CSV table of C-alpha atoms in Angstrom, one decimal:
chain,number,residue,atom,x,y,z
A,1119,MET,CA,18.7,-7.1,-52.3
A,1120,LYS,CA,16.2,-5.5,-49.7
A,1121,LYS,CA,15.6,-1.9,-50.6
A,1122,LYS,CA,17.1,0.3,-47.9
A,1123,ALA,CA,14.0,2.3,-45.8
A,1124,THR,CA,14.1,5.8,-46.7
A,1125,PRO,CA,13.5,7.8,-43.6
A,1126,GLU,CA,9.7,9.3,-45.8
A,1127,SER,CA,9.4,5.8,-46.2
A,1128,ARG,CA,10.0,5.0,-42.8
A,1129,ARG,CA,7.5,7.9,-41.4
A,1130,GLU,CA,5.0,6.3,-43.7
A,1131,PHE,CA,4.7,3.2,-42.5
A,1132,MET,CA,4.9,4.3,-39.0
A,1133,ILE,CA,1.8,6.0,-39.6
A,1134,LYS,CA,0.1,3.2,-41.7
A,1135,ALA,CA,1.1,0.7,-38.5
A,1136,GLY,CA,-0.3,3.4,-35.9
A,1137,THR,CA,-3.6,4.0,-38.1
A,1138,VAL,CA,-4.2,-0.3,-38.5
A,1139,ALA,CA,-3.3,-0.4,-34.7
A,1140,MET,CA,-6.6,1.7,-33.9
A,1141,ALA,CA,-8.7,0.0,-35.6
A,1142,THR,CA,-10.2,-3.1,-35.3
A,1143,PRO,CA,-9.2,-6.1,-35.3
A,1144,LEU,CA,-5.7,-5.8,-36.4
A,1145,LEU,CA,-4.9,-7.9,-39.0
A,1146,PHE,CA,-1.1,-8.5,-39.7
A,1147,SER,CA,2.3,-9.3,-38.2
A,1148,SER,CA,5.9,-10.8,-38.6
A,1149,GLU,CA,8.6,-12.1,-37.6
A,1150,VAL,CA,11.6,-10.0,-36.6
A,1151,HIS,CA,14.3,-12.4,-37.8
A,1152,ALA,CA,14.9,-16.2,-38.3
A,1153,ALA,CA,13.4,-18.7,-35.7
A,1154,PRO,CA,15.7,-20.5,-33.4
A,1155,THR,CA,14.9,-24.4,-33.2
A,1156,LYS,CA,15.4,-23.8,-28.8
A,1157,LEU,CA,13.0,-21.4,-27.4
A,1158,ARG,CA,14.7,-20.1,-24.5
A,1159,HIS,CA,11.8,-18.4,-22.4
A,1160,ALA,CA,12.2,-16.5,-19.2
A,1161,CYS,CA,8.4,-17.0,-16.9
A,1162,ILE,CA,7.7,-13.9,-14.9
A,1163,GLY,CA,5.0,-14.7,-12.1
A,1164,VAL,CA,5.0,-18.6,-11.0
A,1165,GLY,CA,2.2,-18.9,-8.5
A,1166,GLY,CA,-1.3,-19.2,-8.6
A,1167,MET,CA,-1.9,-18.8,-12.5
A,1168,GLY,CA,1.7,-18.9,-13.5
A,1169,TRP,CA,2.5,-21.9,-11.8
A,1170,GLY,CA,0.5,-23.4,-14.3
A,1171,ASP,CA,2.1,-21.7,-17.2
A,1172,LEU,CA,5.3,-22.5,-16.0
A,1173,GLN,CA,4.0,-26.2,-16.2
A,1174,GLN,CA,2.4,-25.7,-19.5
A,1175,PHE,CA,5.6,-24.5,-21.2
A,1176,LYS,CA,8.0,-27.0,-19.5
A,1177,LYS,CA,6.3,-29.8,-21.2
A,1178,HIS,CA,7.5,-28.3,-24.6
A,1179,ALA,CA,10.4,-30.3,-26.2
A,1180,ASN,CA,12.2,-27.1,-27.6
A,1181,VAL,CA,11.6,-25.4,-24.4
A,1182,GLU,CA,14.5,-24.6,-22.2
A,1183,ILE,CA,13.3,-22.6,-19.4
A,1184,ILE,CA,16.2,-20.1,-18.2
A,1185,ALA,CA,15.0,-17.8,-15.9
A,1186,LEU,CA,12.3,-18.0,-13.3
A,1187,CYS,CA,11.1,-14.8,-11.6
A,1188,ASP,CA,8.5,-13.8,-8.6
A,1189,VAL,CA,8.0,-11.3,-5.9
A,1190,ASP,CA,6.7,-14.2,-3.4
A,1191,GLU,CA,10.4,-16.4,-2.7
A,1192,LYS,CA,7.8,-19.7,-1.9
A,1193,ASN,CA,6.6,-19.4,-5.4
A,1194,LEU,CA,9.9,-19.0,-6.6
A,1195,LYS,CA,11.4,-22.2,-4.7
A,1196,ARG,CA,8.7,-24.7,-5.8
A,1197,ALA,CA,9.4,-23.0,-9.6
A,1198,ALA,CA,13.0,-23.4,-9.0
A,1199,ASP,CA,12.8,-27.2,-8.1
A,1200,PHE,CA,10.3,-27.8,-10.7
A,1201,ALA,CA,13.1,-26.4,-13.2
A,1202,PRO,CA,15.9,-26.8,-12.2
A,1203,GLY,CA,19.2,-25.0,-13.8
A,1204,ALA,CA,16.8,-21.9,-14.5
A,1205,ARG,CA,18.2,-18.6,-12.7
A,1206,THR,CA,16.3,-17.3,-10.4
A,1207,TYR,CA,14.9,-13.5,-9.5
A,1208,THR,CA,12.5,-11.9,-7.3
A,1209,ASP,CA,12.7,-8.4,-9.9
A,1210,TRP,CA,11.4,-8.5,-13.1
A,1211,ARG,CA,13.8,-5.6,-13.7
A,1212,GLU,CA,16.6,-8.1,-13.1
A,1213,LEU,CA,15.9,-10.5,-15.0
A,1214,PHE,CA,15.6,-8.3,-17.9
A,1215,LYS,CA,19.0,-6.8,-17.4
A,1216,ALA,CA,20.9,-10.0,-16.8
A,1217,GLU,CA,19.0,-12.3,-19.5
A,1218,ALA,CA,18.3,-10.1,-22.2
A,1219,ALA,CA,20.9,-11.6,-24.4
A,1220,ASN,CA,19.9,-15.0,-23.0
A,1221,LEU,CA,16.4,-14.9,-24.3
A,1222,ASP,CA,14.1,-15.5,-26.7
A,1223,SER,CA,10.4,-15.0,-25.2
A,1224,VAL,CA,8.6,-14.5,-21.6
A,1225,ASN,CA,5.2,-14.9,-20.2
A,1226,VAL,CA,3.4,-12.8,-17.9
A,1227,SER,CA,1.5,-14.0,-15.4
A,1228,VAL,CA,0.9,-11.6,-12.5
A,1229,PRO,CA,-1.3,-9.2,-11.5
A,1230,ASP,CA,-2.8,-7.3,-13.6
A,1231,HIS,CA,-1.7,-3.8,-12.8
A,1232,ASN,CA,1.6,-5.0,-14.2
A,1233,HIS,CA,1.4,-6.8,-17.4
A,1234,PHE,CA,2.0,-3.5,-19.7
A,1235,PRO,CA,5.3,-2.5,-18.3
A,1236,ILE,CA,6.8,-5.8,-17.9
A,1237,ALA,CA,5.1,-7.0,-21.3
A,1238,VAL,CA,6.2,-3.9,-22.9
A,1239,GLU,CA,9.4,-4.1,-21.8
A,1240,ALA,CA,10.1,-7.3,-23.4
A,1241,ILE,CA,8.9,-6.4,-26.8
A,1242,ARG,CA,10.6,-3.5,-26.6
A,1243,LEU,CA,14.0,-5.9,-26.1
A,1244,LYS,CA,12.4,-7.8,-29.2
A,1245,LYS,CA,11.5,-11.3,-26.6
A,1246,HIS,CA,8.2,-13.1,-27.8
A,1247,VAL,CA,5.5,-12.2,-24.9
A,1248,TYR,CA,2.8,-14.6,-24.0
A,1249,CYS,CA,0.7,-12.7,-21.3
A,1250,GLN,CA,-2.7,-13.5,-19.6
A,1251,LYS,CA,-5.7,-11.6,-19.9
A,1252,PRO,CA,-7.0,-9.4,-20.1
A,1253,MET,CA,-3.6,-8.4,-21.6
A,1254,CYS,CA,-3.4,-5.0,-19.4
A,1255,HIS,CA,-5.0,-2.6,-16.7
A,1256,ASP,CA,-6.0,-0.1,-18.8
A,1257,VAL,CA,-7.6,0.6,-22.1
A,1258,ALA,CA,-4.4,2.8,-23.0
A,1259,GLU,CA,-2.1,0.3,-22.0
A,1260,VAL,CA,-3.4,-2.1,-24.5
A,1261,ARG,CA,-3.4,0.4,-27.1
A,1262,ALA,CA,0.2,1.0,-26.5
A,1263,LEU,CA,0.9,-2.9,-26.0
A,1264,THR,CA,-0.7,-3.8,-29.1
A,1265,LYS,CA,1.2,-0.9,-31.4
A,1266,ALA,CA,4.8,-1.9,-29.7
A,1267,ALA,CA,4.0,-6.0,-30.4
A,1268,VAL,CA,3.0,-5.2,-34.3
A,1269,LYS,CA,5.6,-2.4,-35.1
A,1270,MET,CA,8.3,-5.0,-33.2
A,1271,GLY,CA,7.0,-7.7,-34.8
A,1272,VAL,CA,7.0,-10.1,-32.3
A,1273,THR,CA,5.1,-13.5,-31.9
A,1274,THR,CA,2.4,-12.5,-28.9
A,1275,GLN,CA,-0.6,-14.5,-27.4
A,1276,LEU,CA,-2.8,-13.7,-24.6
A,1277,GLY,CA,-3.5,-15.8,-22.1
A,1278,THR,CA,-7.4,-17.1,-23.7
A,1279,GLN,CA,-6.6,-20.6,-23.5
A,1280,ILE,CA,-10.0,-21.9,-24.1
A,1281,ALA,CA,-9.6,-20.1,-27.7
A,1282,SER,CA,-7.5,-22.8,-29.1
A,1283,GLY,CA,-9.8,-25.8,-28.0
A,1284,THR,CA,-12.3,-27.2,-30.6
A,1285,GLY,CA,-15.5,-25.5,-29.0
A,1286,ASP,CA,-14.6,-21.9,-29.6
A,1287,ARG,CA,-12.6,-22.8,-33.0
A,1288,THR,CA,-16.4,-24.3,-33.8
A,1289,ALA,CA,-18.3,-21.8,-32.5
A,1290,VAL,CA,-16.2,-19.3,-34.3
A,1291,GLN,CA,-16.5,-20.9,-38.4
A,1292,LEU,CA,-20.2,-21.8,-37.5
A,1293,ILE,CA,-20.7,-18.1,-36.9
A,1294,LYS,CA,-18.7,-17.4,-40.1
A,1295,GLN,CA,-20.9,-19.4,-42.3
A,1296,GLY,CA,-24.0,-17.5,-40.7
A,1297,ILE,CA,-25.4,-21.1,-39.7
A,1298,ILE,CA,-28.2,-19.0,-37.4
A,1299,GLY,CA,-28.9,-16.2,-40.4
A,1300,LYS,CA,-28.2,-12.6,-39.7
A,1301,ILE,CA,-26.9,-11.8,-35.8
A,1302,LYS,CA,-29.2,-9.4,-34.1
A,1303,HIS,CA,-27.6,-9.7,-30.3
A,1304,ALA,CA,-25.5,-11.3,-28.2
A,1305,TYR,CA,-25.7,-12.3,-24.7
A,1306,LEU,CA,-22.5,-13.0,-22.5
A,1307,CYS,CA,-22.5,-14.5,-18.9
A,1308,SER,CA,-20.3,-15.3,-16.4
A,1309,ASN,CA,-22.4,-16.2,-13.2
A,1310,ARG,CA,-20.1,-18.9,-11.5
A,1311,PRO,CA,-21.5,-20.3,-8.5
A,1312,GLY,CA,-19.5,-19.3,-5.9
A,1313,ALA,CA,-17.1,-16.5,-7.5
A,1314,VAL,CA,-18.7,-13.7,-5.7
A,1315,ALA,CA,-18.5,-14.8,-2.3
A,1316,LYS,CA,-15.0,-16.3,-2.9
A,1317,TYR,CA,-13.5,-13.8,-5.2
A,1318,ARG,CA,-15.2,-10.1,-5.1
A,1319,LEU,CA,-14.9,-8.6,-1.7
A,1320,VAL,CA,-17.0,-6.1,-0.5
A,1321,GLY,CA,-14.1,-4.4,1.7
A,1322,PRO,CA,-13.2,-1.8,3.4
A,1323,ARG,CA,-9.5,-2.2,3.5
A,1324,PRO,CA,-8.0,-3.1,6.5
A,1325,THR,CA,-7.1,-0.7,8.8
A,1326,GLU,CA,-4.4,-2.8,11.0
A,1327,THR,CA,-0.8,-2.6,10.5
A,1328,HIS,CA,0.4,-7.0,9.5
A,1329,GLU,CA,3.9,-7.4,9.1
A,1330,VAL,CA,5.3,-8.2,5.2
A,1331,PRO,CA,5.9,-11.9,5.8
A,1332,ALA,CA,10.0,-12.5,4.9
A,1333,HIS,CA,9.5,-14.6,1.6
A,1334,LEU,CA,7.0,-11.7,-0.1
A,1335,HIS,CA,8.6,-8.9,-1.6
A,1336,TRP,CA,6.0,-6.4,-1.4
A,1337,ASP,CA,7.2,-3.0,-3.0
A,1338,GLN,CA,8.0,-5.2,-6.2
A,1339,TRP,CA,3.9,-6.7,-5.6
A,1340,LEU,CA,3.0,-3.2,-5.6
A,1341,GLY,CA,4.7,-2.0,-8.8
A,1342,THR,CA,3.1,0.1,-10.4
A,1343,ALA,CA,-0.1,0.7,-7.7
A,1344,PRO,CA,-0.4,3.0,-5.1
A,1345,VAL,CA,1.3,2.1,-1.9
A,1346,ARG,CA,-0.8,0.5,0.5
A,1347,PRO,CA,-0.2,-1.9,3.5
A,1348,TYR,CA,0.2,-5.4,3.5
A,1349,ALA,CA,-2.3,-7.2,4.7
A,1350,PRO,CA,-2.8,-11.1,5.1
A,1351,ASP,CA,-5.6,-13.5,2.6
A,1352,ILE,CA,-6.7,-10.0,1.3
A,1353,TYR,CA,-4.3,-8.9,-2.0
A,1354,HIS,CA,-2.0,-11.8,-2.1
A,1355,PRO,CA,-2.1,-14.1,-3.6
A,1356,ALA,CA,-5.4,-14.6,-5.3
A,1357,ILE,CA,-7.9,-11.5,-4.1
A,1358,TRP,CA,-6.4,-8.5,-5.7
A,1359,ARG,CA,-9.2,-8.7,-9.2
A,1360,THR,CA,-11.7,-7.4,-5.6
A,1361,TRP,CA,-9.5,-3.7,-5.9
A,1362,GLN,CA,-9.2,-1.7,-8.8
A,1363,ASP,CA,-5.6,-0.6,-8.4
A,1364,PHE,CA,-4.6,-4.2,-9.3
A,1365,GLY,CA,-7.4,-5.7,-10.9
A,1366,THR,CA,-10.6,-5.0,-13.6
A,1367,GLY,CA,-13.3,-6.8,-11.5
A,1368,TRP,CA,-14.7,-9.9,-13.0
A,1369,SER,CA,-15.8,-8.7,-16.2
A,1370,GLY,CA,-12.2,-7.6,-17.4
A,1371,ASP,CA,-11.1,-11.0,-15.9
A,1372,ILE,CA,-13.8,-13.5,-17.4
A,1373,GLY,CA,-14.7,-11.2,-20.4
A,1374,CYS,CA,-12.2,-11.8,-22.6
A,1375,HIS,CA,-12.6,-15.6,-22.6
A,1376,ILE,CA,-16.5,-15.5,-23.0
A,1377,PHE,CA,-16.2,-12.5,-25.8
A,1378,ASP,CA,-13.4,-14.6,-27.7
A,1379,ALA,CA,-15.2,-16.6,-30.0
A,1380,VAL,CA,-17.9,-13.8,-30.8
A,1381,TRP,CA,-15.9,-11.4,-31.3
A,1382,LYS,CA,-13.7,-13.7,-33.9
A,1383,GLY,CA,-16.5,-15.2,-35.7
A,1384,LEU,CA,-18.1,-12.1,-36.1
A,1385,GLY,CA,-15.2,-9.9,-37.1
A,1386,MET,CA,-15.8,-6.9,-34.8
A,1387,LYS,CA,-14.6,-3.7,-34.3
A,1388,ALA,CA,-14.3,-1.0,-31.8
A,1389,PRO,CA,-17.7,-0.4,-29.8
A,1390,LEU,CA,-19.6,3.0,-31.0
A,1391,SER,CA,-20.9,3.1,-27.4
A,1392,VAL,CA,-21.0,1.3,-23.9
A,1393,ILE,CA,-23.2,1.8,-20.6
A,1394,ALA,CA,-23.1,-0.1,-17.5
A,1395,GLU,CA,-25.9,-1.1,-15.0
A,1396,VAL,CA,-24.1,-2.0,-11.4
A,1397,GLN,CA,-24.7,-3.5,-8.2
A,1398,LYS,CA,-26.8,-0.9,-6.2
A,1399,SER,CA,-25.1,-1.1,-3.1
A,1400,TRP,CA,-21.8,-0.6,-4.3
A,1401,GLN,CA,-23.4,2.5,-6.7
A,1402,GLU,CA,-24.4,4.1,-3.3
A,1403,SER,CA,-21.0,3.7,-1.1
A,1404,PRO,CA,-18.6,6.1,-2.3
A,1405,ALA,CA,-16.2,4.5,-0.2
A,1406,ARG,CA,-16.8,1.1,-2.5
A,1407,ARG,CA,-16.6,2.6,-5.5
A,1408,ALA,CA,-13.9,4.3,-5.2
A,1409,ASP,CA,-11.8,1.2,-4.1
A,1410,THR,CA,-13.2,-2.1,-4.9
A,1411,TRP,CA,-15.5,-3.5,-8.1
A,1412,PRO,CA,-19.2,-4.1,-8.0
A,1413,GLN,CA,-19.8,-7.5,-7.4
A,1414,GLY,CA,-22.5,-7.4,-10.1
A,1415,ASN,CA,-22.7,-5.4,-13.6
A,1416,HIS,CA,-24.6,-5.6,-16.7
A,1417,ILE,CA,-22.8,-4.1,-19.7
A,1418,THR,CA,-24.0,-3.2,-23.1
A,1419,TRP,CA,-21.9,-2.3,-25.8
A,1420,GLN,CA,-23.4,-1.3,-29.3
A,1421,PHE,CA,-21.2,-2.0,-32.8
A,1422,PRO,CA,-20.8,-1.3,-35.8
A,1423,GLY,CA,-22.7,-3.9,-37.9
A,1424,ASN,CA,-21.5,-5.9,-40.8
A,1425,ALA,CA,-22.6,-8.4,-43.5
A,1426,LEU,CA,-22.9,-10.9,-40.6
A,1427,THR,CA,-25.4,-8.7,-38.5
A,1428,GLU,CA,-28.7,-8.3,-39.1
A,1429,SER,CA,-28.5,-4.1,-39.2
A,1430,SER,CA,-26.2,-1.7,-39.1
A,1431,THR,CA,-25.3,-2.0,-35.6
A,1432,PHE,CA,-25.0,-5.3,-33.1
A,1433,GLN,CA,-25.7,-4.6,-29.6
A,1434,ALA,CA,-24.0,-7.0,-27.2
A,1435,GLU,CA,-24.8,-7.9,-23.1
A,1436,TRP,CA,-22.6,-8.8,-20.2
A,1437,PHE,CA,-23.9,-10.2,-17.1
A,1438,ASP,CA,-22.2,-11.3,-14.4
A,1439,GLY,CA,-23.2,-11.4,-10.2
A,1440,GLU,CA,-26.5,-10.8,-9.2
A,1441,PHE,CA,-27.4,-10.0,-13.2
A,1442,TYR,CA,-28.5,-12.6,-15.9
A,1443,PRO,CA,-29.5,-13.1,-19.4
A,1444,PRO,CA,-33.5,-12.1,-20.1
A,1445,GLN,CA,-35.1,-15.6,-18.6
A,1446,GLU,CA,-36.4,-15.8,-22.2
A,1447,ILE,CA,-33.0,-16.3,-23.7
A,1448,ARG,CA,-32.0,-19.1,-21.0
A,1449,ALA,CA,-35.3,-20.6,-22.2
A,1450,LEU,CA,-34.6,-21.2,-25.5
A,1451,TYR,CA,-31.7,-23.7,-24.1
A,1452,LYS,CA,-34.1,-26.9,-23.5
A,1453,ASP,CA,-31.4,-29.8,-22.7
A,1454,GLY,CA,-30.6,-28.5,-19.0
A,1455,GLU,CA,-29.5,-25.8,-16.6
A,1456,TYR,CA,-28.1,-22.7,-18.9
A,1457,PRO,CA,-24.7,-22.8,-18.6
A,1458,ALA,CA,-23.4,-20.1,-16.1
A,1459,GLU,CA,-20.8,-19.2,-18.1
A,1460,SER,CA,-21.5,-19.3,-21.9
A,1461,ALA,CA,-22.4,-16.6,-25.0
A,1462,MET,CA,-25.6,-16.7,-26.6
A,1463,LEU,CA,-25.9,-15.5,-30.6
A,1464,ILE,CA,-29.4,-15.1,-31.6
A,1465,GLY,CA,-30.2,-14.8,-35.4
A,1466,THR,CA,-32.9,-14.1,-37.7
A,1467,GLU,CA,-32.8,-18.4,-38.2
A,1468,GLY,CA,-31.7,-19.6,-34.8
A,1469,ALA,CA,-29.7,-19.3,-31.8
A,1470,LEU,CA,-26.1,-20.6,-31.1
A,1471,LEU,CA,-24.9,-21.1,-27.6
A,1472,ILE,CA,-21.7,-21.4,-26.9
A,1473,PRO,CA,-21.2,-22.9,-23.4
A,1474,HIS,CA,-17.3,-21.8,-21.8
A,1475,GLN,CA,-14.9,-25.0,-22.0
A,1476,LYS,CA,-17.6,-26.6,-24.2
A,1477,MET,CA,-19.3,-27.7,-27.8
A,1478,PRO,CA,-21.5,-25.0,-29.4
A,1479,VAL,CA,-25.1,-26.0,-29.3
A,1480,VAL,CA,-27.1,-24.8,-32.7
A,1481,ILE,CA,-30.3,-24.1,-31.3
A,1482,PRO,CA,-33.4,-23.7,-34.8
A,1483,PHE,CA,-36.3,-20.9,-34.5
A,1484,THR,CA,-39.6,-22.5,-35.6
A,1485,ASN,CA,-40.1,-21.2,-38.3
A,1486,GLY,CA,-36.6,-20.5,-39.0
A,1487,LYS,CA,-34.1,-22.2,-41.7
A,1488,ILE,CA,-30.6,-23.4,-40.7
A,1489,LYS,CA,-28.3,-23.4,-42.9
A,1490,ASP,CA,-26.7,-26.4,-43.9
A,1491,HIS,CA,-23.7,-27.2,-42.6
A,1492,THR,CA,-20.9,-29.6,-41.8
A,1493,LEU,CA,-19.2,-29.3,-38.2
A,1494,PRO,CA,-15.7,-28.6,-39.1
A,1495,THR,CA,-13.0,-31.1,-38.4
A,1496,LEU,CA,-10.8,-29.7,-35.3
A,1497,THR,CA,-8.4,-31.2,-32.7
A,1498,ASP,CA,-7.6,-29.1,-29.7
A,1499,ARG,CA,-4.8,-27.6,-29.4
A,1500,ASN,CA,-2.4,-26.7,-26.8
A,1501,HIS,CA,-2.5,-22.7,-26.4
A,1502,TYR,CA,1.0,-22.6,-24.7
A,1503,HIS,CA,2.4,-24.8,-27.5
A,1504,HIS,CA,0.8,-23.2,-29.8
A,1505,PHE,CA,2.8,-19.8,-29.2
A,1506,VAL,CA,6.0,-21.5,-28.6
A,1507,ASP,CA,5.5,-23.4,-31.9
A,1508,ALA,CA,4.8,-20.0,-33.9
A,1509,CYS,CA,7.9,-18.5,-31.8
A,1510,LEU,CA,10.0,-21.2,-33.6
A,1511,GLY,CA,8.6,-20.2,-37.1
A,1512,GLY,CA,5.4,-21.8,-36.9
A,1513,GLU,CA,1.9,-20.6,-38.0
A,1514,LYS,CA,0.4,-17.5,-36.7
A,1515,THR,CA,-1.0,-17.8,-33.0
A,1516,GLU,CA,-4.8,-17.9,-32.3
A,1517,SER,CA,-4.8,-15.2,-29.6
A,1518,HIS,CA,-2.0,-12.7,-31.0
A,1519,PHE,CA,-2.0,-9.3,-29.7
A,1520,ALA,CA,-3.6,-7.5,-33.2
A,1521,GLN,CA,-6.4,-10.1,-32.9
A,1522,SER,CA,-6.8,-9.6,-29.1
A,1523,GLY,CA,-5.8,-6.4,-28.7
A,1524,PRO,CA,-9.2,-4.8,-30.0
A,1525,MET,CA,-11.0,-7.1,-27.9
A,1526,THR,CA,-9.0,-6.7,-25.0
A,1527,GLU,CA,-10.2,-2.8,-25.4
A,1528,ALA,CA,-13.9,-3.1,-25.7
A,1529,VAL,CA,-13.9,-5.4,-22.5
A,1530,LEU,CA,-12.1,-2.8,-20.6
A,1531,LEU,CA,-14.3,-0.1,-21.9
A,1532,GLY,CA,-16.4,-2.0,-19.9
A,1533,THR,CA,-15.1,-1.7,-16.5
A,1534,VAL,CA,-14.9,2.5,-17.7
A,1535,ALA,CA,-18.2,2.5,-18.0
A,1536,ILE,CA,-18.5,0.5,-14.6
A,1537,ARG,CA,-16.9,3.3,-12.8
A,1538,VAL,CA,-19.9,6.3,-14.5
A,1539,PRO,CA,-23.3,3.8,-13.9
A,1540,ASP,CA,-26.0,4.5,-15.8
A,1541,GLN,CA,-23.7,7.2,-18.3
A,1542,LEU,CA,-23.8,6.3,-22.1
A,1543,LEU,CA,-20.4,6.3,-23.2
A,1544,GLU,CA,-20.1,7.4,-27.1
A,1545,TRP,CA,-16.5,6.1,-28.0
A,1546,ASP,CA,-14.2,7.7,-30.5
A,1547,SER,CA,-11.8,4.8,-31.3
A,1548,VAL,CA,-9.6,6.8,-32.9
A,1549,LYS,CA,-8.7,9.2,-30.6
A,1550,MET,CA,-9.3,7.2,-27.7
A,1551,LYS,CA,-12.3,10.1,-26.4
A,1552,PHE,CA,-15.5,10.0,-24.7
A,1553,PRO,CA,-17.3,13.1,-26.7
A,1554,ASN,CA,-19.8,12.9,-24.7
A,1555,TYR,CA,-18.5,12.9,-21.5
A,1556,PRO,CA,-14.9,13.7,-21.4
A,1557,ALA,CA,-15.1,13.0,-17.4
A,1558,ALA,CA,-14.3,9.5,-17.8
A,1559,GLU,CA,-11.6,10.0,-20.2
A,1560,LYS,CA,-9.5,9.7,-16.5
A,1561,TYR,CA,-10.3,5.6,-16.2
A,1562,LEU,CA,-8.3,5.1,-19.4
A,1563,ARG,CA,-5.2,5.3,-18.1
A,1564,ARG,CA,-3.4,5.4,-14.6
A,1565,ASP,CA,-0.6,7.6,-13.4
A,1566,TYR,CA,2.2,5.0,-12.2
A,1567,ARG,CA,3.6,5.2,-8.8
A,1568,LYS,CA,7.2,7.0,-8.6
A,1569,GLY,CA,9.8,4.9,-9.6
A,1570,TRP,CA,7.9,2.7,-11.7
A,1571,GLU,CA,6.8,5.1,-14.6
A,1572,VAL,CA,6.6,3.3,-18.1
A,1573,SER,CA,7.7,6.0,-20.8
């Protein structure tokens, strides 16, 4: 028979849970109740990435798609045709109101600015949550969502699909084995060809007025963000990441993918500081700095070291757009063009290149001594199905929020640094403060639009 929790023991538990939620990485998770044999699932956001997410969940034999939600009725119709029998909604709040008793899990595949209110409401209802990266728009939201997930004991998964692949999981094991000696430095980059022109608009916002299409519920699309007029092909469906009100820029979007194996392999914790260098034309334009993200960033974090690093601190750098890893680092890779999206770890005995979506490459130094090793025998996992299986009582997910939340915080601290370029920000993770530059703290959280507040 379980001992009934006293007020004192419950209070002690909450203090401990809050403390662990502020430390990084978070290491525990628990189930709410006995797992069902069939997962009753709702897809919130079924266009773009959400369309792919729906297809993946529907492929699982033990998933029943019972509800669909999207603010774009064209997306919703396509999804309803694909998952006949699922009830449809254009407002996620109405979905939860009507389906709370029927649901086991949801996926949140909408623009970044609405991740938190949807995901935290699902968790408060004790529903399992699969959420697209970068988990939330703001650092404070990530912290709150991570703590809520741990407190409620639900199964969670961040949409870092590559984390379940053989390449990233192999890289994690090699890092943990210390194959290239003690780690000295990490160089992360996303210089995807064509991405700047296609996804990172210069601005400004359109000034002309456009009628909102009949199939689009624009106010619901805006959600927590400030009101602005609709404009075609500028926000919905795919270019919203350009704008600070909605997205987290290129580093916020892709950073969680590139950081993941390095973070897990090294067992990283909250950074000590962060600083950003940005595209000069953006930095010199007050209008752009107030509304869009720059088209190029170079972010540097200082992390506490550990048994796997060479010193008591460890530096990681991010490059995108017009910023590239140093030529001498790229030159270490001799087998073709340096991967446009990748992480390069520099150790005392060699280097480890982790190309995005590919197998890692060990690069010995001339006078280095690479440790004897055997590659782990791994097979690709389906990131979505791994989440489903975990919800149904299987092993813990690869990117549960207790693991991926602290990493996302670090990535989003980079976006805060972008807003105050060239300013070193010292980070107090427990207090969530920049002791040396409090003016930047306003970028840790947003004020939600009236009617969309979250308690």
